[in-house]
Tab-separated table of C-alpha atoms in Angstrom:
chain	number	residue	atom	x	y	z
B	2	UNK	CA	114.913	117.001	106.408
B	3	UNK	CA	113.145	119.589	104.637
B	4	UNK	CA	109.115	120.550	105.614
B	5	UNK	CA	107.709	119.333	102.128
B	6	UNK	CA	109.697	115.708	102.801
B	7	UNK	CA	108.182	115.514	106.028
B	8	UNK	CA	104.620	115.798	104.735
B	9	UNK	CA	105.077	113.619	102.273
B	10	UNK	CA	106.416	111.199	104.723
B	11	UNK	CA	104.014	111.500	107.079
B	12	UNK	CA	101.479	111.372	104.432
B	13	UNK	CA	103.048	107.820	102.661
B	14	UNK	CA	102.745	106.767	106.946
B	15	UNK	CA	99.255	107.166	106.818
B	16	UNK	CA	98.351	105.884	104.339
B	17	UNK	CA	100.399	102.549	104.775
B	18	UNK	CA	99.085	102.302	108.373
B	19	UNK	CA	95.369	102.405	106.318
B	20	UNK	CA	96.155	99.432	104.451
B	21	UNK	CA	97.669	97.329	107.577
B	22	UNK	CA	94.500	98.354	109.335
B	23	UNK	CA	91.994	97.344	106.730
B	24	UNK	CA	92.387	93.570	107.018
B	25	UNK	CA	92.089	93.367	110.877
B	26	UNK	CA	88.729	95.652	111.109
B	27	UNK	CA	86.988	93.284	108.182
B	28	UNK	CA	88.070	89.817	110.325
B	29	UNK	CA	86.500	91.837	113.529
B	30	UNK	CA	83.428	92.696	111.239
B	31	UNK	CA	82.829	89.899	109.480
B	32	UNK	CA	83.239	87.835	113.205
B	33	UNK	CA	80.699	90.198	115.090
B	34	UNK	CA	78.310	89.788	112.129
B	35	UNK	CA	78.242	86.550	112.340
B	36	UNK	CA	78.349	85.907	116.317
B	37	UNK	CA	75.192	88.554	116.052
B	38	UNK	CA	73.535	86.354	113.369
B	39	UNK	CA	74.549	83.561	113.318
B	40	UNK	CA	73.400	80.423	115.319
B	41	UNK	CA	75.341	78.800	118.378
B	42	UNK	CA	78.588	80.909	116.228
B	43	UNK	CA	79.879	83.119	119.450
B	44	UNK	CA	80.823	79.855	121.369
B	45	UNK	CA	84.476	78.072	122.395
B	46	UNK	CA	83.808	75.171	120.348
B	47	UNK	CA	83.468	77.055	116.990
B	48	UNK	CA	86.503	79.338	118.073
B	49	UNK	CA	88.536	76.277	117.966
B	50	UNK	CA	86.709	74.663	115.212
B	51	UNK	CA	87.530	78.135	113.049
B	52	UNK	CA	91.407	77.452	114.410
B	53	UNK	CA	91.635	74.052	113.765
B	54	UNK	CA	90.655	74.687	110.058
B	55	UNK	CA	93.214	77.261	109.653
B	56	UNK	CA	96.211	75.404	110.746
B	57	UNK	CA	97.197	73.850	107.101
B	58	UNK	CA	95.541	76.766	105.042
B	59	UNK	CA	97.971	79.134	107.009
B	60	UNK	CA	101.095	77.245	106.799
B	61	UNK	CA	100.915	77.202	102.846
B	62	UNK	CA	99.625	80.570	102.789
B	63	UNK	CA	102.672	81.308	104.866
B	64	UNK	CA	104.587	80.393	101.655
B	65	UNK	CA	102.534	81.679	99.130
B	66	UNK	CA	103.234	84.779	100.082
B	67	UNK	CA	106.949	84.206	99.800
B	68	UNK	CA	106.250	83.276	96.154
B	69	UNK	CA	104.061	86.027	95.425
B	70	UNK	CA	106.313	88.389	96.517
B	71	UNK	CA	108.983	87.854	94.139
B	72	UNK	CA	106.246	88.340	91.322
B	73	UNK	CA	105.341	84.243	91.242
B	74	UNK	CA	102.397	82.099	91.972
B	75	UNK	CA	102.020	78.400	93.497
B	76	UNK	CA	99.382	76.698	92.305
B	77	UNK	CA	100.651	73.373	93.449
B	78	UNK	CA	100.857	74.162	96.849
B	79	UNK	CA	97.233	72.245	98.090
B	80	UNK	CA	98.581	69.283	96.285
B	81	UNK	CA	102.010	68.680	97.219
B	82	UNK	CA	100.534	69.451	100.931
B	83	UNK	CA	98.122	66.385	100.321
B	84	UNK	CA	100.465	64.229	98.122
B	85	UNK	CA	103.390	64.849	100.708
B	86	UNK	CA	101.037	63.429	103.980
B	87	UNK	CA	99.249	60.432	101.826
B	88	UNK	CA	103.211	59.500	101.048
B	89	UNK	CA	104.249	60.217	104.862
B	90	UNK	CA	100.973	57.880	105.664
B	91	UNK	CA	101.568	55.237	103.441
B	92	UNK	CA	105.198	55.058	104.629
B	93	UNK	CA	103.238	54.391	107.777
B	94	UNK	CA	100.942	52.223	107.386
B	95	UNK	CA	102.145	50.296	104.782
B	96	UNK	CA	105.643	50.283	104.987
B	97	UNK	CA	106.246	49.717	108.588
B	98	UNK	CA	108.037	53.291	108.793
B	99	UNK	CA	108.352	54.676	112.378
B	100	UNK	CA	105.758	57.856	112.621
B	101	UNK	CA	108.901	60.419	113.594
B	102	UNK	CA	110.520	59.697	110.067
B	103	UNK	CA	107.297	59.102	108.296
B	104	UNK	CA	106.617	63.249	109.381
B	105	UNK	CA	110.420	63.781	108.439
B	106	UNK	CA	109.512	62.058	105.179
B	107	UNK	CA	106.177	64.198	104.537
B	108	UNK	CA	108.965	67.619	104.670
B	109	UNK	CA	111.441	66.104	102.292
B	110	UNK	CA	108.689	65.135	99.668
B	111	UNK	CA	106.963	68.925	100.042
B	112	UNK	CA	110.239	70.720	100.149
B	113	UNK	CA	111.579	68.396	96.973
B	114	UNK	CA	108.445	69.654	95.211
B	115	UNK	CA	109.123	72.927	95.894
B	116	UNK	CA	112.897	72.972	94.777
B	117	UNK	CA	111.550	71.474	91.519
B	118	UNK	CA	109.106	74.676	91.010
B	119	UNK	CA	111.767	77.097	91.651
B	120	UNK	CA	113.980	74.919	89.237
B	121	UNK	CA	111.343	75.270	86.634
B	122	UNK	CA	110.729	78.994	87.303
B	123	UNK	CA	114.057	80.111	88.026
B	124	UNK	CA	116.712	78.288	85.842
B	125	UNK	CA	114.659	77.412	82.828
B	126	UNK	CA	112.851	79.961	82.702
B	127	UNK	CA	109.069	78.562	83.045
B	128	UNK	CA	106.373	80.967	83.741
B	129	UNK	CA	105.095	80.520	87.529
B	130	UNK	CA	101.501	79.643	86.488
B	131	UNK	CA	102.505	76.742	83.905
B	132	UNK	CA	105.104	75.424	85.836
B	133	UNK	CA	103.175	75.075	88.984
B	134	UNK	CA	100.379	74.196	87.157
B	135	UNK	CA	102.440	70.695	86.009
B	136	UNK	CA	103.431	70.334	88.976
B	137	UNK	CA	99.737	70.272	90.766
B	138	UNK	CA	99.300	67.591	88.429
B	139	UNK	CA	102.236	65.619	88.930
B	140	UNK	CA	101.762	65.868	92.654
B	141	UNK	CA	98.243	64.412	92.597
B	142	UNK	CA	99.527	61.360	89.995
B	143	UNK	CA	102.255	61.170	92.692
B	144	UNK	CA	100.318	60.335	95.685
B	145	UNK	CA	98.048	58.126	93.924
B	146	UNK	CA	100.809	55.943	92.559
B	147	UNK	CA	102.669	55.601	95.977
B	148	UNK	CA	99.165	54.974	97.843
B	149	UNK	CA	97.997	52.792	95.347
B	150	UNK	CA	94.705	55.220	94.582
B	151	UNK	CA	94.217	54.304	99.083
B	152	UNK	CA	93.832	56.628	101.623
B	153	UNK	CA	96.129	56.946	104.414
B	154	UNK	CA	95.004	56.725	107.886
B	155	UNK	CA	97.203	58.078	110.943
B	156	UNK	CA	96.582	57.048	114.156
B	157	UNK	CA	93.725	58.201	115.929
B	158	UNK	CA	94.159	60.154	118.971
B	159	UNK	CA	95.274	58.205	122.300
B	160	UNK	CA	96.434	55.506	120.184
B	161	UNK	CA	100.220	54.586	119.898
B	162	UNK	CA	102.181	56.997	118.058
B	163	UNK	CA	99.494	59.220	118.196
B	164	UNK	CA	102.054	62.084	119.933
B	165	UNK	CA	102.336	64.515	117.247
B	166	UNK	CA	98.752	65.598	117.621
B	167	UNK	CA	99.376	66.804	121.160
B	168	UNK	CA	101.116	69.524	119.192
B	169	UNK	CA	98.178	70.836	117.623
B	170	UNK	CA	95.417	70.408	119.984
B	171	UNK	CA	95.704	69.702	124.034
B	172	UNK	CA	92.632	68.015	125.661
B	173	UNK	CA	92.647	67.701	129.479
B	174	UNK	CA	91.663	64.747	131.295
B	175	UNK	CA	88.313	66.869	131.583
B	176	UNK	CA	87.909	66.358	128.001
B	177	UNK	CA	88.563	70.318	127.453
B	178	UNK	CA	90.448	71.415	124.958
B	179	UNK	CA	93.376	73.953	123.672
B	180	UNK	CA	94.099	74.856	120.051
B	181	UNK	CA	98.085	74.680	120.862
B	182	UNK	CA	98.212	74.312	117.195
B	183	UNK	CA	97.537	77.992	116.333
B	184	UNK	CA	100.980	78.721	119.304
B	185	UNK	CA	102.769	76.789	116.238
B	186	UNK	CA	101.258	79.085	113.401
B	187	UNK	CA	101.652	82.032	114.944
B	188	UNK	CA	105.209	80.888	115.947
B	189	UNK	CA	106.450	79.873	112.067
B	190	UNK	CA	104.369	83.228	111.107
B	191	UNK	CA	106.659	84.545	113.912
B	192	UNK	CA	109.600	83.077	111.945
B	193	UNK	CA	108.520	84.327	108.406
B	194	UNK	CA	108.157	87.613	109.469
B	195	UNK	CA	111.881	87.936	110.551
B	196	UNK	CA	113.088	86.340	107.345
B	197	UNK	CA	111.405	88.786	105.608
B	198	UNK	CA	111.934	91.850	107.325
B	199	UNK	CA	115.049	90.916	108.866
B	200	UNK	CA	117.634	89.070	106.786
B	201	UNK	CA	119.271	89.414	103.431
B	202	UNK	CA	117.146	86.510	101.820
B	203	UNK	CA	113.734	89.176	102.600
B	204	UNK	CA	115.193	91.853	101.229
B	205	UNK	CA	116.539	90.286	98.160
B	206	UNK	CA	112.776	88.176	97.686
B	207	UNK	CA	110.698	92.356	97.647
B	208	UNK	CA	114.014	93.076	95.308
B	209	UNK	CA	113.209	90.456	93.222
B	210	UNK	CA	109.627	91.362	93.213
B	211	UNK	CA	109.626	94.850	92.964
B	212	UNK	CA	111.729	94.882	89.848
B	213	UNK	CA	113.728	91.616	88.678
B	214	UNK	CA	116.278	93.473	86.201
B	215	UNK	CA	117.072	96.083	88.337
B	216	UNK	CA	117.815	93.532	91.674
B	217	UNK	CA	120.178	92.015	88.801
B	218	UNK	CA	122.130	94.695	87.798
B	219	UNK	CA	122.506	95.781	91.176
B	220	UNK	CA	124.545	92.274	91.791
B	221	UNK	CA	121.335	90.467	93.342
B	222	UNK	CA	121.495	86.391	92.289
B	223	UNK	CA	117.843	86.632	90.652
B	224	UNK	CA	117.714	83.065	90.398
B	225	UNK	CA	118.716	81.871	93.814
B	226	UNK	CA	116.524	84.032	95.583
B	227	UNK	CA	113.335	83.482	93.237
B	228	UNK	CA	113.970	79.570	93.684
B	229	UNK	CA	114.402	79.657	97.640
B	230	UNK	CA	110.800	81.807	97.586
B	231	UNK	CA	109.272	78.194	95.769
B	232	UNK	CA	111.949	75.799	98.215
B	233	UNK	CA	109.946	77.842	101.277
B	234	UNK	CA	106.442	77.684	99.958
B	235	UNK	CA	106.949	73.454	99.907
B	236	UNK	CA	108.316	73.007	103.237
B	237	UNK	CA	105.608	74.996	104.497
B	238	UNK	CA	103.127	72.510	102.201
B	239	UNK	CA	104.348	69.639	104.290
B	240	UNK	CA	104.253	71.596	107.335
B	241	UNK	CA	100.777	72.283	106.278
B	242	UNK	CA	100.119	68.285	105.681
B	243	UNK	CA	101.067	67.721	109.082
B	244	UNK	CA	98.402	69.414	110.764
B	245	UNK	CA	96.153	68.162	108.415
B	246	UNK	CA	96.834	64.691	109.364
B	247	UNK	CA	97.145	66.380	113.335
B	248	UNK	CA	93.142	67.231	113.022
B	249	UNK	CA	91.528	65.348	110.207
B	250	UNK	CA	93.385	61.992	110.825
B	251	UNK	CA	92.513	60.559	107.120
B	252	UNK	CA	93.999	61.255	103.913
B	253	UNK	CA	92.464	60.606	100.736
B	254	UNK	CA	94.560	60.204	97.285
B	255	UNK	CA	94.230	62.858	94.715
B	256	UNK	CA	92.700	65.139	97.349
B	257	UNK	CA	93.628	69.057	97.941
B	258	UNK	CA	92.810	70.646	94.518
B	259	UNK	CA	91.287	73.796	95.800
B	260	UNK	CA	93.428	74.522	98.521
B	261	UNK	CA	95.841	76.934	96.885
B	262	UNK	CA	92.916	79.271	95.610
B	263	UNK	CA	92.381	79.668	99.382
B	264	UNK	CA	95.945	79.800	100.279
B	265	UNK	CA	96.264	82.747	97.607
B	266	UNK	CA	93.308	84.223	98.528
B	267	UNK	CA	94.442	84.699	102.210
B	268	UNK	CA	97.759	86.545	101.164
B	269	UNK	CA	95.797	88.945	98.817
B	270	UNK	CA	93.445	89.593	101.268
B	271	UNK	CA	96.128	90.326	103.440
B	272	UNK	CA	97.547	92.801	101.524
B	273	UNK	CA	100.108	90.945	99.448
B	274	UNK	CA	100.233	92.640	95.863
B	275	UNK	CA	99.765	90.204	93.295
B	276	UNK	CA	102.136	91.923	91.187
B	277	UNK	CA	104.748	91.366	93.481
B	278	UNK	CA	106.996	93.215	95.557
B	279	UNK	CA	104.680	93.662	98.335
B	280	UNK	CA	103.456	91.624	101.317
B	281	UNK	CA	102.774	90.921	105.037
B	282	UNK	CA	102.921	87.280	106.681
B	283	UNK	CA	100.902	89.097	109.788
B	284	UNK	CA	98.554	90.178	107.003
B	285	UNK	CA	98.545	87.016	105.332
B	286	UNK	CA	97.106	85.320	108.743
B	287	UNK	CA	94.373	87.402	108.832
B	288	UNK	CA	93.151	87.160	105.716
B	289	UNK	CA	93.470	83.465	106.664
B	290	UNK	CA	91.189	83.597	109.350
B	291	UNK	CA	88.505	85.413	107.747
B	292	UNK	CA	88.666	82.878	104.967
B	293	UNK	CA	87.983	80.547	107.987
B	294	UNK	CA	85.452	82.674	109.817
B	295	UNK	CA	83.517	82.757	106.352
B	296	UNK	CA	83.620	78.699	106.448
B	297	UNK	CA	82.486	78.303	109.776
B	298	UNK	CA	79.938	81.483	109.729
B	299	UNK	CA	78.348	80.407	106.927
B	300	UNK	CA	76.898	77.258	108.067
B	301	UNK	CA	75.996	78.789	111.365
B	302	UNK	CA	73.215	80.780	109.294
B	303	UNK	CA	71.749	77.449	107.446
B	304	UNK	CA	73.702	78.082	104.240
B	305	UNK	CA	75.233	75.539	102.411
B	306	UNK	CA	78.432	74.819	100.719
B	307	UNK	CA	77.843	76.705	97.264
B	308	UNK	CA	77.141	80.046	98.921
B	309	UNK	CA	80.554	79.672	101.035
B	310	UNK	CA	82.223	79.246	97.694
B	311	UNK	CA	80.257	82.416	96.521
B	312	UNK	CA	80.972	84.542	99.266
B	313	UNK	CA	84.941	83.280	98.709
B	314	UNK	CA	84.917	84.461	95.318
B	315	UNK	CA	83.256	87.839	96.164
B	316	UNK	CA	86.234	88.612	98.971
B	317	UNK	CA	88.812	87.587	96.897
B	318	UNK	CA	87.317	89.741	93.860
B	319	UNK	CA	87.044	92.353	96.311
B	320	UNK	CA	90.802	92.086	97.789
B	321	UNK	CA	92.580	91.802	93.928
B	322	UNK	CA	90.415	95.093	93.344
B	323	UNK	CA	91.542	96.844	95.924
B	324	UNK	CA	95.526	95.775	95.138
B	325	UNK	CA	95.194	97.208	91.797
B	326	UNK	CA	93.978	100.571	92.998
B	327	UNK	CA	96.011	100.202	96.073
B	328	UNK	CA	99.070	99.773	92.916
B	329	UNK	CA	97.380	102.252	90.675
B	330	UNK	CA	97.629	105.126	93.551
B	331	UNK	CA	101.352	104.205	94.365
B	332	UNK	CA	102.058	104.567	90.607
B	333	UNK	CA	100.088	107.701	89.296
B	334	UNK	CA	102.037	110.914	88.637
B	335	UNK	CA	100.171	113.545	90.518
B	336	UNK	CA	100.035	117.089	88.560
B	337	UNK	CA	98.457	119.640	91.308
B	338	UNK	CA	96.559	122.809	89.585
B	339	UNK	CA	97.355	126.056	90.504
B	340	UNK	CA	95.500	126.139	93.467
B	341	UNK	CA	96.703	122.915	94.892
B	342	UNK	CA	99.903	123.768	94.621
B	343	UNK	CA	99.456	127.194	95.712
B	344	UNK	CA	97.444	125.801	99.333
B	345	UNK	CA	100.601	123.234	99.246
B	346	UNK	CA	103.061	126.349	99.353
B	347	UNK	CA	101.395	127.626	102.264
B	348	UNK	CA	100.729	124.518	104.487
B	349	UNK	CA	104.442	124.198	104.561
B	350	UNK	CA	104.910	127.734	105.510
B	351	UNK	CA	102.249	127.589	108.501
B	352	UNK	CA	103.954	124.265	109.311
B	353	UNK	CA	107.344	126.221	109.344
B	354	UNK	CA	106.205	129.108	111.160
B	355	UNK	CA	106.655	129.007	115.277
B	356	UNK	CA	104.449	132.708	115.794
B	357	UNK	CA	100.696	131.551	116.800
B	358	UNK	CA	99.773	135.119	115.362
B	359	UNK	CA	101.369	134.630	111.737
B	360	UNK	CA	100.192	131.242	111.752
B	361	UNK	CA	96.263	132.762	111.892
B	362	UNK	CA	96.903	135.506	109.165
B	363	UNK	CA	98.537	132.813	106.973
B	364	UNK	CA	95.648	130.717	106.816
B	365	UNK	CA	93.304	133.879	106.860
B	366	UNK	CA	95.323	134.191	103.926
B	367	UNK	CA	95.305	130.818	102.128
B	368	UNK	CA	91.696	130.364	102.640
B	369	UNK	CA	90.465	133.754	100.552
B	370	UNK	CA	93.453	133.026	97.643
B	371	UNK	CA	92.587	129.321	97.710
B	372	UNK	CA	89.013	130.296	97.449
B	373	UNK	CA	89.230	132.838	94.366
B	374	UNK	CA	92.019	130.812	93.086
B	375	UNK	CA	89.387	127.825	92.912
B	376	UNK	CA	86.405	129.471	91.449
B	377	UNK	CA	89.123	130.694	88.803
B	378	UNK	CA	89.897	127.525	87.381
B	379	UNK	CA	86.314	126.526	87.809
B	380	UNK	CA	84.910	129.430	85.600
B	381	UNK	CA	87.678	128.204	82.836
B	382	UNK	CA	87.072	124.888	83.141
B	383	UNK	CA	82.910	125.721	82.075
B	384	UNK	CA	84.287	127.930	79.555
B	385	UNK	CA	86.424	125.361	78.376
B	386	UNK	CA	83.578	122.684	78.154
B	387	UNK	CA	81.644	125.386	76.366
B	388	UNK	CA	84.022	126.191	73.621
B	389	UNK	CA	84.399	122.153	73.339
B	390	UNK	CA	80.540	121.647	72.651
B	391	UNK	CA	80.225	124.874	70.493
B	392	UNK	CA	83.399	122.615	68.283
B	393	UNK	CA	81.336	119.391	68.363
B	394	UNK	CA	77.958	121.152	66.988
B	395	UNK	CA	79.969	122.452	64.112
């Protein structure tokens, strides 16, 4: 490998390492800001809290980012999560339905949602937002209908088939308690990540996203691929309704409208690019968990509701602006001036040369050229500005 490819390498290294290290430091910042201001926040009970509200906002940010990867968007995700567990309940609780397949049942209705979006969006040819925007709304008619506009209750903790919520949340006979639930995230996060970054369906679902005709013509089945993205983000949904029903118990009809804008806001804040063909799961949990530090922060310093939507707004502003100028760097053709590409000449020389004596004189020399180079092309650049203005007053 040449010198200049290795700097360039090195250089792309850095600056990806940057971008995977931006989304950890703001979760650590925005927790220590809020453990320093914030009342009773740096406790056990609001770690937990912050984990138990993160359990179905992860799993169908999980598969968002699937989705936005390939260039896509669910916004139906929130409620086919809700309209999946009010179905599951009602099978329940109405229908006599033993809770093992009523769970089983709450999978089948998310992931049938989701093979319907990638239908839409992949065979007929739907765009992402209007497609999963009908299908938000069919969803939420959905789970009324089947409930009967009632909520579904599961059964409460210590009471007969109340097993499943052992899996999110162990309390001792001491009445402590373990968020086992976030062992289950981090393990289907686990999961993601090696589909991803592991097996063909990953690599054809950043094809797809990076550039759709060319993943074509290079034999890729478009369709399939862009379809399974949509098939994943709706089993997570009813993974996601699951824990929902694991912590809050009670379902009500026509609820998680909402949900998706934090789901997407997560991945994006993560470092998944909007425009596709870029994304993290790993990243995607973080920007999770900030989204639920914010929630449970917030409060801690007396402030209600509408400034927690505020603040939302203002991250996820802040995260879309810093994909487009993360995508606008990546993109720009760089033309180097004379001197730039005169001091890049010689930093590959001095990182050629072996001879601690050369390696002095060559920067000795670099840094008077490079200077006088420099105030060269500033002098014509004020006598170009001059001649420009002397134009305009004519």
């Amino acid at each position: 490998m040449e010198v200049k490819d290795t700097v360039e390498l090195n250089e792309k290294r850095k600056g990806l390492n940057m971008q995977k290290l931006l989304a950890p430091l703001a979760l650590v910042i925005v927790y220590a800001f809020f453990a320093l201001f914030g009342r009773n926040f740096f406790s056990y009970t609001t770690l937990v809290n912050i984990l138990d509200s993160s359990y179905y906002i992860g799993f169908i940010a999980i598969g968002v980012t699937f989705v936005i990867i390939t260039g896509g968007i669910d916004l139906s995700c929130g409620t086919v999560m809700m309209a999946a567990t009010i179905i599951g309940g009602t099978a329940y609780k109405t229908w006599g339905w033993p809770m093992w397949l009523s769970l089983i049942l709450i999978l089948v209705v998310s992931t049938s949602f989701g093979l319907f979006n990638g239908l839409m969006v992949s065979r007929l040819g739907l765009p992402p937002f209007i497609a999963t925007l009908g299908t938000m709304m069919i969803s939420l008619g959905t789970g009324s209908i089947v409930s009967n506009v009632r909520s579904a209750t599961f059964p409460a903790r210590g009471a007969e088939d109340s097993w499943f919520k052992g899996i999110f949340k162990f309390i001792a006979e001491d009445n402590s308690s373990f968020p086992t639930g976030a062992l289950v995230l981090f393990g289907t996060a686990f999961i993601a990540y090696v589909i991803l970054t592991r097996t063909k369906m990953g690599r054809y679902i950043f094809a797809v996203g990076s550039n759709k005709e060319a993943a074509r013509l290079s034999g890729v089945n478009v369709a399939k691929w862009e379809m399974m993205a949509y098939v994943v983000s709706g089993f997570l949904a009813g993974m996601g309704g699951i824990a929902f029903a694991a912590v809050y118990t009670t379902v009500m009809p026509a609820q998680g409208q909402g949900f998706e804008l934090y789901a997407i806001a997560g991945a994006v804040i993560g470092g998944t690019s909007l425009s596709g063909g870029a994304g993290s799961v790993f990243g995607t949990m973080i920007g999770v968990y900030i989204m639920s530090v914010l929630r449970a922060g917030l409060p801690s310093m007396d402030l209600q509701s509408q400034y927690q939507t505020f603040f939302t707004g203002v991250v996820v502003l802040g995260a879309v602006m810093l994909d487009i100028y993360r995508t606008k760097k990546s993109t720009e053709v760089r033309i180097l001036s004379p001197s730039a590409k005169y001091k890049e000449e010689m930093m590959q020389k001095i990182a050629a040369e072996s001879s601690p004596e050369k390696v002095n004189a060559l920067k000795a020399e670099m840094k008077q050229t490079y200077a006088k180079m420099k105030r060269e092309e500033k002098a014509e650049a004020t006598a170009l500005r001059k001649a420009e203005k002397g134009f305009e007053k004519r």
